[in-house]
Short mmCIF file of C-alpha atoms in Angstrom, two decimals:
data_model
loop_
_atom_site.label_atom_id
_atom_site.label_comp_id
_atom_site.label_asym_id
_atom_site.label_seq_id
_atom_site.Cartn_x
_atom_site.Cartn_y
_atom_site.Cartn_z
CA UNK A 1 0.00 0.00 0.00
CA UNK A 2 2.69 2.61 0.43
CA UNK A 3 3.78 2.20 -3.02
CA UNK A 4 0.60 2.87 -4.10
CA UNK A 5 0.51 5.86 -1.77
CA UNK A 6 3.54 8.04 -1.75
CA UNK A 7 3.83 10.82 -0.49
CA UNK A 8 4.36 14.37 -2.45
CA UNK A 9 6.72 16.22 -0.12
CA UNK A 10 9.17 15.28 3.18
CA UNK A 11 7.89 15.25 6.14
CA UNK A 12 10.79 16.48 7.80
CA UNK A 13 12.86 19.98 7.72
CA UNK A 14 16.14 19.96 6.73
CA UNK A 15 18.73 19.29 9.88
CA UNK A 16 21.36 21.85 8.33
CA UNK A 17 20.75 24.94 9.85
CA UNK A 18 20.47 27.91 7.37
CA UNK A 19 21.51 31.40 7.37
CA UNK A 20 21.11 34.06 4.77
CA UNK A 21 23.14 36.74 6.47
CA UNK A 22 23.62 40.63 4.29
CA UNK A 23 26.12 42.86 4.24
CA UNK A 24 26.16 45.02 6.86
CA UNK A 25 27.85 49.03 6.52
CA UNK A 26 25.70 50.58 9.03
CA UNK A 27 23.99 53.19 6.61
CA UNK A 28 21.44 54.28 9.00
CA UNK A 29 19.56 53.36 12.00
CA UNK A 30 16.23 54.43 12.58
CA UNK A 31 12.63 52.66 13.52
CA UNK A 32 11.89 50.02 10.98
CA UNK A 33 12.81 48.02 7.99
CA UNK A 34 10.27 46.76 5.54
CA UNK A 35 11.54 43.95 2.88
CA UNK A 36 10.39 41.34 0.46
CA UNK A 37 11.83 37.76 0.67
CA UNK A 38 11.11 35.20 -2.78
CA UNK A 39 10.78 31.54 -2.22
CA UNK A 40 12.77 30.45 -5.29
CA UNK A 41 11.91 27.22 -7.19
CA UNK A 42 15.60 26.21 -8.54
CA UNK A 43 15.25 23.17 -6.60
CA UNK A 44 12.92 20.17 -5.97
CA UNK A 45 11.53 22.25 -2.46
CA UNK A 46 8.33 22.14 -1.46
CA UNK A 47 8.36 25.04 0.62
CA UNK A 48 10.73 27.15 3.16
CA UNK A 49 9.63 27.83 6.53
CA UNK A 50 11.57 30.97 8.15
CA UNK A 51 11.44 30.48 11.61
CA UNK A 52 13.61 33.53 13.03
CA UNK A 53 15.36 36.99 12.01
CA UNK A 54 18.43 38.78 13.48
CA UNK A 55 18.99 42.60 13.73
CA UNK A 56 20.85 44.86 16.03
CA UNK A 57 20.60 48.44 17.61
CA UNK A 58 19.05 49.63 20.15
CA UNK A 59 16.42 47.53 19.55
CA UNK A 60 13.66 47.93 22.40
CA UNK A 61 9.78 47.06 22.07
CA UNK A 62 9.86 44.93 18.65
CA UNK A 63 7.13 43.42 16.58
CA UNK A 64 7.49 41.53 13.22
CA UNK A 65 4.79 41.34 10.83
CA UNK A 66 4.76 39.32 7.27
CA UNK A 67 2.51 40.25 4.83
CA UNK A 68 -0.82 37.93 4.30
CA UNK A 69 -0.21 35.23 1.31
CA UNK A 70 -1.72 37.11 -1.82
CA UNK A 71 -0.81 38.05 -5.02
CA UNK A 72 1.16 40.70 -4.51
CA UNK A 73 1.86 41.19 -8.83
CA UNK A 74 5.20 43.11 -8.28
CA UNK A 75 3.84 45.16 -5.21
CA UNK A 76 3.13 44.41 -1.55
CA UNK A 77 0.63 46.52 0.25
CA UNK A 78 1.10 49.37 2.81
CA UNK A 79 -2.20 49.20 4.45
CA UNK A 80 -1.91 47.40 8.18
CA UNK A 81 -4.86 45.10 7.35
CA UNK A 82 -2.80 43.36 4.63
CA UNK A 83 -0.05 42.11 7.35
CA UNK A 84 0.07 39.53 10.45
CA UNK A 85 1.58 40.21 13.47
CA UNK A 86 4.11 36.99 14.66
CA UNK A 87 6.19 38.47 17.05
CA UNK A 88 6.36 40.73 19.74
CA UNK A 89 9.03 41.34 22.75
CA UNK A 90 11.05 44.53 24.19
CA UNK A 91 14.89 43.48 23.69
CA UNK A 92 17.78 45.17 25.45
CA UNK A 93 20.50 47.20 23.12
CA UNK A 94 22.89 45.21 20.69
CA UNK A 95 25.09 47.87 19.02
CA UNK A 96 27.42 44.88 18.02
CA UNK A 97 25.94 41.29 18.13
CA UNK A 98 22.70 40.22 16.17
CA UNK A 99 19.26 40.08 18.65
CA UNK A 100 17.58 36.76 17.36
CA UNK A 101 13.86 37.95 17.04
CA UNK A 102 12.96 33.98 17.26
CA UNK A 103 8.93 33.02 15.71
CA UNK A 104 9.01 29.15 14.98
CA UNK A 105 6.01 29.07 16.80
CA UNK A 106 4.66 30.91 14.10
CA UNK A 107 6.86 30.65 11.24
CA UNK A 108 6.90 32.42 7.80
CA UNK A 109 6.22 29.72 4.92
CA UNK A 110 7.24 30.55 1.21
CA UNK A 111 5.97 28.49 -2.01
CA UNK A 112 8.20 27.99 -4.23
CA UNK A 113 8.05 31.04 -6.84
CA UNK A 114 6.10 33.21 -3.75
CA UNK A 115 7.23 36.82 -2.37
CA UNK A 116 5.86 37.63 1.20
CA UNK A 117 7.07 41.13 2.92
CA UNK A 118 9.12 41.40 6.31
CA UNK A 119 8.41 44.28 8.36
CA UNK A 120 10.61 44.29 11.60
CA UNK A 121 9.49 47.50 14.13
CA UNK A 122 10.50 49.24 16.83
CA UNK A 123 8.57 51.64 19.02
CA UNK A 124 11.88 52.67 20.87
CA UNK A 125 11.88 57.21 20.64
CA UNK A 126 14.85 58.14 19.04
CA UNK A 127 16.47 56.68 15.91
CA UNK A 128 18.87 54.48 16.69
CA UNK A 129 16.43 51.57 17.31
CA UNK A 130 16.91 48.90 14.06
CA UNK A 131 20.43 49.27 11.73
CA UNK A 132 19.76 48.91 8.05
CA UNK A 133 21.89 50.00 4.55
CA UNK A 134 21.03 52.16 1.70
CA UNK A 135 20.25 50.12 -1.75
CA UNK A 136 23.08 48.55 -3.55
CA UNK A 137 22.48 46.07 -5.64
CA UNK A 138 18.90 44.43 -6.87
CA UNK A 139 19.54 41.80 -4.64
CA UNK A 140 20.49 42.01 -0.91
CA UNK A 141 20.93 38.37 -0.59
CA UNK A 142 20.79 35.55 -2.81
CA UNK A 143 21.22 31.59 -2.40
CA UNK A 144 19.61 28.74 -3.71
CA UNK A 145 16.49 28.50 -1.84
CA UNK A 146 15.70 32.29 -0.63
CA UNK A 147 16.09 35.75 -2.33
CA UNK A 148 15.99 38.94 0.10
CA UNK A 149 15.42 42.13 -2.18
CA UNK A 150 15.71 45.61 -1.51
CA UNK A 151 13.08 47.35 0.08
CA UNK A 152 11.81 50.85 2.27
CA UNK A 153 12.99 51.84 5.69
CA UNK A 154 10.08 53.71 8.15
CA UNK A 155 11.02 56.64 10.51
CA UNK A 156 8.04 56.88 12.36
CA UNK A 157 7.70 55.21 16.09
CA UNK A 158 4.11 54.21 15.43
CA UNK A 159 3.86 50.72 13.58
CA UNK A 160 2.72 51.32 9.87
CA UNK A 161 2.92 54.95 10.90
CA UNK A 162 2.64 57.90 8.15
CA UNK A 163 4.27 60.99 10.53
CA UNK A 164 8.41 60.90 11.09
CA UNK A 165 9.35 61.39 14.20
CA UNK A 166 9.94 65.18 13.76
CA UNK A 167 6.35 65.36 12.79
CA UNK A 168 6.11 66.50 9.15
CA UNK A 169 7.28 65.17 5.95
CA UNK A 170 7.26 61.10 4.41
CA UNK A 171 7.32 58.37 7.11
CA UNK A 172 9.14 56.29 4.81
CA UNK A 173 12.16 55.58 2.73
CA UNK A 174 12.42 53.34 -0.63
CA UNK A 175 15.89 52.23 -2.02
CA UNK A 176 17.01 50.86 1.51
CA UNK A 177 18.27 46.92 2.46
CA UNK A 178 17.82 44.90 5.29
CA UNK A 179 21.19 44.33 7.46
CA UNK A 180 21.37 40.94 10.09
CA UNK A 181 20.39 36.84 9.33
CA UNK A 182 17.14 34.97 8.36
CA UNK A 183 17.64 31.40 9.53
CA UNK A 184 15.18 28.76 7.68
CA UNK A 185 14.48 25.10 6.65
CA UNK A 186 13.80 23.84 3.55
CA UNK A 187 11.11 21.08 2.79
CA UNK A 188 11.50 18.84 -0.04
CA UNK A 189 9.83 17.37 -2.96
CA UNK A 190 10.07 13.87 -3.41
CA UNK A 191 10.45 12.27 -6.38
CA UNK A 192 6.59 11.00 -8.64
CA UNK A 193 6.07 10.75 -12.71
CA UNK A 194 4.62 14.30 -12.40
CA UNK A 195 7.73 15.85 -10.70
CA UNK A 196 10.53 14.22 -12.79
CA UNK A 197 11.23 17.24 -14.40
CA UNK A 198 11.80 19.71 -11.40
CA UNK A 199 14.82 17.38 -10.85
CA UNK A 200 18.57 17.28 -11.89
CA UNK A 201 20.32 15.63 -15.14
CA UNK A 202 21.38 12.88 -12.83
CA UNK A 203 18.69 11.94 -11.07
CA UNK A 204 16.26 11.90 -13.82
CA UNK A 205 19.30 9.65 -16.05
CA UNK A 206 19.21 7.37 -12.68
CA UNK A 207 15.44 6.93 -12.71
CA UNK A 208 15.27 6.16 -16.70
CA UNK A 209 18.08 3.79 -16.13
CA UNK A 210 16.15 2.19 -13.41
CA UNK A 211 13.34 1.89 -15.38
CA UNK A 212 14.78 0.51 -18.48
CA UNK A 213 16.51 -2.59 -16.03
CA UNK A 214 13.30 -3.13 -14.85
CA UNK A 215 12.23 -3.34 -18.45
CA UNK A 216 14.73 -6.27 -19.21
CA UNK A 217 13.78 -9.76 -18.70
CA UNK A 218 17.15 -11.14 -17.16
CA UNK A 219 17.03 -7.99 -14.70
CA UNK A 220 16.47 -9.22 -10.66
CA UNK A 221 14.31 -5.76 -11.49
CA UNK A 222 12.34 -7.09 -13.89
CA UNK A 223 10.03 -8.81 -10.93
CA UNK A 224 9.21 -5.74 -9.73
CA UNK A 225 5.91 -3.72 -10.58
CA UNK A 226 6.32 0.17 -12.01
CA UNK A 227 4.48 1.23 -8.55
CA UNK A 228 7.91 -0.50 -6.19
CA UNK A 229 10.30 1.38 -8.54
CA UNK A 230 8.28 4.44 -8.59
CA UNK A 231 8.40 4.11 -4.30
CA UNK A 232 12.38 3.54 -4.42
CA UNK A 233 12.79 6.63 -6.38
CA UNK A 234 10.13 8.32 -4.02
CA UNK A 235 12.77 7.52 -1.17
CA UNK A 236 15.53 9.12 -2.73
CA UNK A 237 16.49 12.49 -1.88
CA UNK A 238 17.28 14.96 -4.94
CA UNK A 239 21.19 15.88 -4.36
CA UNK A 240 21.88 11.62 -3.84
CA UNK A 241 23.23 11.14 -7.55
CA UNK A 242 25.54 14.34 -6.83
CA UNK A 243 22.95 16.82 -8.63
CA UNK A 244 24.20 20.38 -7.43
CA UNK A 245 21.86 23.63 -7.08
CA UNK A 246 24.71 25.33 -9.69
CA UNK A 247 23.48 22.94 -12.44
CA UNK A 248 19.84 22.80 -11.50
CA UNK A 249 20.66 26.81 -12.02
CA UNK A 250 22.77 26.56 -15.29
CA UNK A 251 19.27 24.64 -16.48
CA UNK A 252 16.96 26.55 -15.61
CA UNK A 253 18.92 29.63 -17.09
CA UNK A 254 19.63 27.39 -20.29
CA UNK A 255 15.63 26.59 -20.50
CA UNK A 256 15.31 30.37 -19.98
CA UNK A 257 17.69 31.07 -22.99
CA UNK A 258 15.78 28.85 -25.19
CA UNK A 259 12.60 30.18 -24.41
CA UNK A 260 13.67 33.80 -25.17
CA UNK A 261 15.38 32.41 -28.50
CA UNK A 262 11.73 31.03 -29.07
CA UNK A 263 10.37 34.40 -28.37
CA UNK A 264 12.63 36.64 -30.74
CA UNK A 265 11.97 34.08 -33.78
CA UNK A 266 8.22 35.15 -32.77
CA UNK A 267 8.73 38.92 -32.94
CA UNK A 268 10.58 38.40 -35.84
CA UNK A 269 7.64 36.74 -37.85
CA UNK A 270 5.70 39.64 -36.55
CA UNK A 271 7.93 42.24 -37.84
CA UNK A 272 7.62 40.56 -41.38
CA UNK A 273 3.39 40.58 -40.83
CA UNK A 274 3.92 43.85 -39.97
CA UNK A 275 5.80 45.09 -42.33
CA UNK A 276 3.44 43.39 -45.24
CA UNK A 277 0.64 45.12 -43.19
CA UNK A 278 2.19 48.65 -43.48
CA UNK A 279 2.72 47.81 -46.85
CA UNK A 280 -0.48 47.80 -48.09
CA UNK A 281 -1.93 51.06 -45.76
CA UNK A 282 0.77 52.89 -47.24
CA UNK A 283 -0.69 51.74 -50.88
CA UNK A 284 -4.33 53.36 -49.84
CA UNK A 285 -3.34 55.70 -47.27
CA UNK A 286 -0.82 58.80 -47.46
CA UNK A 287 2.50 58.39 -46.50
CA UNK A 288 3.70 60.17 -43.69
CA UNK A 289 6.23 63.31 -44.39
CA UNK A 290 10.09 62.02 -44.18
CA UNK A 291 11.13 65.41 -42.78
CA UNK A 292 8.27 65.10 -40.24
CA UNK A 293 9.64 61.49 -39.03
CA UNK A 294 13.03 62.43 -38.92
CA UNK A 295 12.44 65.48 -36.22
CA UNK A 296 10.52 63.01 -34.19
CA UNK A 297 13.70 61.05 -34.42
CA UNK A 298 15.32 63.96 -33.07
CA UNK A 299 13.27 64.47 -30.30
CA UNK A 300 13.22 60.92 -29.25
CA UNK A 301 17.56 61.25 -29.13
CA UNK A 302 17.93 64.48 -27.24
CA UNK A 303 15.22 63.54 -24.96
CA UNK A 304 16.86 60.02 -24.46
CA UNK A 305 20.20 62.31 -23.84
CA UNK A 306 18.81 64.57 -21.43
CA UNK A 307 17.13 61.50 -19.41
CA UNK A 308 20.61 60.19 -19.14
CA UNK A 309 22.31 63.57 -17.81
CA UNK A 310 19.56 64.22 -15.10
CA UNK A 311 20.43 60.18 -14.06
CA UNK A 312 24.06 60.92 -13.88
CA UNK A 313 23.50 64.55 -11.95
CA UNK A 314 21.12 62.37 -9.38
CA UNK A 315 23.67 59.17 -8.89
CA UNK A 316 26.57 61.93 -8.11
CA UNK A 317 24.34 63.43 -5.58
CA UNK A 318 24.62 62.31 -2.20
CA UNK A 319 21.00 62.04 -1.03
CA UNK A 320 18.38 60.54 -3.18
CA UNK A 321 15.39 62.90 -2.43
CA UNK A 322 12.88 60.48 -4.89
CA UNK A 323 13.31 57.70 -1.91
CA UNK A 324 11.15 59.75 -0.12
CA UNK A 325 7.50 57.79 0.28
CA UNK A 326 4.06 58.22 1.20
CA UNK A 327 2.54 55.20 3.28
CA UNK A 328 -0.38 54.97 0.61
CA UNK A 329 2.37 54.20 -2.20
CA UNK A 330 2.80 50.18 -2.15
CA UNK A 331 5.97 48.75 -1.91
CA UNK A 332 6.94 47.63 -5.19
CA UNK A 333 9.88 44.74 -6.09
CA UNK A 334 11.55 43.03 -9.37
CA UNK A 335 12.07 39.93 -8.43
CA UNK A 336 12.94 38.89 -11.87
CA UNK A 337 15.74 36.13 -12.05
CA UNK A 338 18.31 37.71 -13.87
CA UNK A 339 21.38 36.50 -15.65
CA UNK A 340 24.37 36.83 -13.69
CA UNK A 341 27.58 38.72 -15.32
CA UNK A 342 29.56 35.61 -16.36
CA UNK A 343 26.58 34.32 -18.06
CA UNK A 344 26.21 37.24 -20.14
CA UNK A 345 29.85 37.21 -20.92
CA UNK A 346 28.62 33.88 -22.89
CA UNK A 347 26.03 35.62 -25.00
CA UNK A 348 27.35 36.51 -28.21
CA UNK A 349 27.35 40.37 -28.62
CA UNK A 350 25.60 40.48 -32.05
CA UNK A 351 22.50 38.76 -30.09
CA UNK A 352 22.73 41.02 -27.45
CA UNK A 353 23.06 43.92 -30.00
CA UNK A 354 20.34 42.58 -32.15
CA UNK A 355 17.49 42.11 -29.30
CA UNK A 356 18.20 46.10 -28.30
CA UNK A 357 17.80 47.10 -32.68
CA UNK A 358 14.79 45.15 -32.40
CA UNK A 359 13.00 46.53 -29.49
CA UNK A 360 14.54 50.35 -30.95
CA UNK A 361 12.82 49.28 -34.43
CA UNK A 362 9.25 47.96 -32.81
CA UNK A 363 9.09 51.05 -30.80
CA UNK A 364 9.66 53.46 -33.84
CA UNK A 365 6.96 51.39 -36.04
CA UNK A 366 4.15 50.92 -33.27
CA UNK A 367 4.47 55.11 -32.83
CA UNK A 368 4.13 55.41 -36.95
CA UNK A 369 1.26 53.05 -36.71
CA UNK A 370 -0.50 55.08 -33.78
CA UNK A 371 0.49 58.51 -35.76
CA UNK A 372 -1.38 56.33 -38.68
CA UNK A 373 -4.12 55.84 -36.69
CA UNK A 374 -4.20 59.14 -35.16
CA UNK A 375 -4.24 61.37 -38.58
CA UNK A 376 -6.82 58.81 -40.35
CA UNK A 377 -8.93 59.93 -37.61
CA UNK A 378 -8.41 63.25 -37.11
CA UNK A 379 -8.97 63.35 -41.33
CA UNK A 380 -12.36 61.47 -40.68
CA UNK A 381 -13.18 63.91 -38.34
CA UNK A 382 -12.75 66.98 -40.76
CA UNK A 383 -14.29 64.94 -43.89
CA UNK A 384 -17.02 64.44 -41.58
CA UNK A 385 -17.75 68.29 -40.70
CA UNK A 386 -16.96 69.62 -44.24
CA UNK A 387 -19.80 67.44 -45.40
CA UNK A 388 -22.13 68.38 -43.10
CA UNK A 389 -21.25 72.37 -43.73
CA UNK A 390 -21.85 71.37 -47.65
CA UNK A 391 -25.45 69.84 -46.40
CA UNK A 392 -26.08 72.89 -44.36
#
């Protein structure tokens, strides 16, 4: 009967202990730290359950809230009724050490492919209470199970509070990262039909090979039904045929690769439909003037040209003044899995030139096609009242 009934996921947490710790420069200290932490599915995991974080200062009355389990689609909510309280206790200062703020009794639990937000308070006056670091990098930490991303600090001493502590101005702060540890446990998937491809190359070569001895006549294998092998593999953890989370990575990113490939040989049969499309309204329509395109050209250049002078004059300023937020603007997050440096060192250039031409040319022929649209219109719209005058 259990080979007929296996189970779907471990029913144990991982003994390894693990701890995503950040970088910590000290930035600023002040009363809060709001941050999003993604579940990622790179592995066969079932789900990760965070069961404590660190932080130091001068800490005080703390609470830690997580933000309910709902799509969030790139933004988590600001408003109080959106977030759980699972921890509350007044700790003494730690200026030095990490304060473990520990909630196993009610831990956090991420899906794979699932962002939930952290927000870790303290009601201590003054602003000295929780240590955190300005933004720099899209990722504040990243391993193979967890990614902690960049997210707002709050100066106010009231929890989800909109008034600073000097009683005017934004409560909060975008562009900031979380400094200290998140410890957590991972649980697995284990291995059915349905799952074989969340696993590594070797484990899924190991359970064909299995399968194709128990295929042979002359294999001690053979005298077992599918449902016994399917329950050995079902015992086997994922990393036991010396699958690593590097080339579970390297597959995913390949997959990725592929799938983007698939994508540009989509736009560029588009482009061609397109193209045969403009075709024939430039055969019944009027064309538009070349002089007139070009200046739009123009525009488009020194505008891009200015936008890239006011970036540079606001990165060699020392304060960024846009970080400043109200408490009705949600926190919003990319949590996009991007390709690392080295693996973009491994695209040729030509491709990575040709996807940026592409996107430049689409842009420049959806705005003639909308300018199309626009003067047909606008032309309808003057046929229309210089027939009724003629009427009149």
């Amino acid at each position: 009967m259990a080979a007929l009934n296996r189970a779907t996921k471990a029913t144990y947490v991982i003994h390894d202990r693990i701890e995503a710790e950040t970088s910590d420069r000290e930035d600023h200290t002040f009363c809060g730290i709001m941050f999003p932490v993604k579940c990622k599915s790179i592995l066969p995991i079932d789900h990760v359950v965070i069961n404590s974080v660190s932080v130091r200062g001068a800490l005080g009355p703390l609470t830690v809230w997580v933000s309910k389990d709902e799509g969030n689609n790139g933004e988590i909510s600001m408003n109080k009724k959106k977030w759980i309280k699972i921890y509350e206790q007044t700790h003494k200062p730690s200026f030095v050490g990490y304060k473990e703020l520990d909630f196993s009794a009610n831990p956090i639990v991420l899906r794979p492919g699932q962002v939930r937000g952290i927000y870790i308070h303290s009601t201590r006056r003054g602003d000295e209470a929780i240590v955190y670091d300005n933004k720099e990098k899209q990722k504040t930490h990243d391993d193979s199970f967890i990614t902690i991303l960049p997210g707002r600090a709050h100066v106010s001493e009231k929890v989800f509070g909109s008034i600073p502590i000097w009683g005017w101005g934004s409560a909060w702060r975008d562009n900031r990262e979380f400094v200290g540890q998140i410890k957590y446990g991972a649980v697995y998937r284990l291995w059915n039909p349905s799952e074989n491809m969340s696993f590594g190359d070797n484990f899924r070569g190991a359970a064909r090979c299995l399968l194709m001895c128990q295929r042979r006549v002359d294999s001690p294998f053979s005298k077992l039904p599918d449902e016994c092998v399917y329950y050995i593999l079902n015992m086997c953890r994922w990393d036991w045929v010396n699958d690593t989370s590097d080339g579970l990575r390297r597959r995913q990113k390949s997959m990725r690769r592929l799938a983007q490939q698939a994508e540009d040989n989509v736009l560029d049969d588009d482009e061609g439909n397109f193209a045969g499309e403009a075709q024939m309204d430039s055969d019944n329509d009027e064309e538009l003037d070349e002089e007139e395109e070009h200046e739009y050209m123009d525009e488009d250049s020194s505008d891009e040209s200015e936008d890239s002078d006011d970036s540079d004059a606001a990165s060699d300023d020392g304060y960024a003044w846009g970080d400043h937020v109200t408490a009705h603007d949600n926190l919003a997050y990319n949590d996009a899995e991007s390709e690392s440096s080295e693996d973009e060192e491994t695209i040729p250039q030509d491709q990575l030139v040709g996807r940026e031409s592409r996107g430049r040319r689409s842009f420049f022929r959806a705005r003639a096609h909308i300018f199309n649209l626009f003067h047909h219109q606008v032309q309808g719209e003057v046929n229309a009242e210089i027939e009724g005058d003629h009427e009149e």
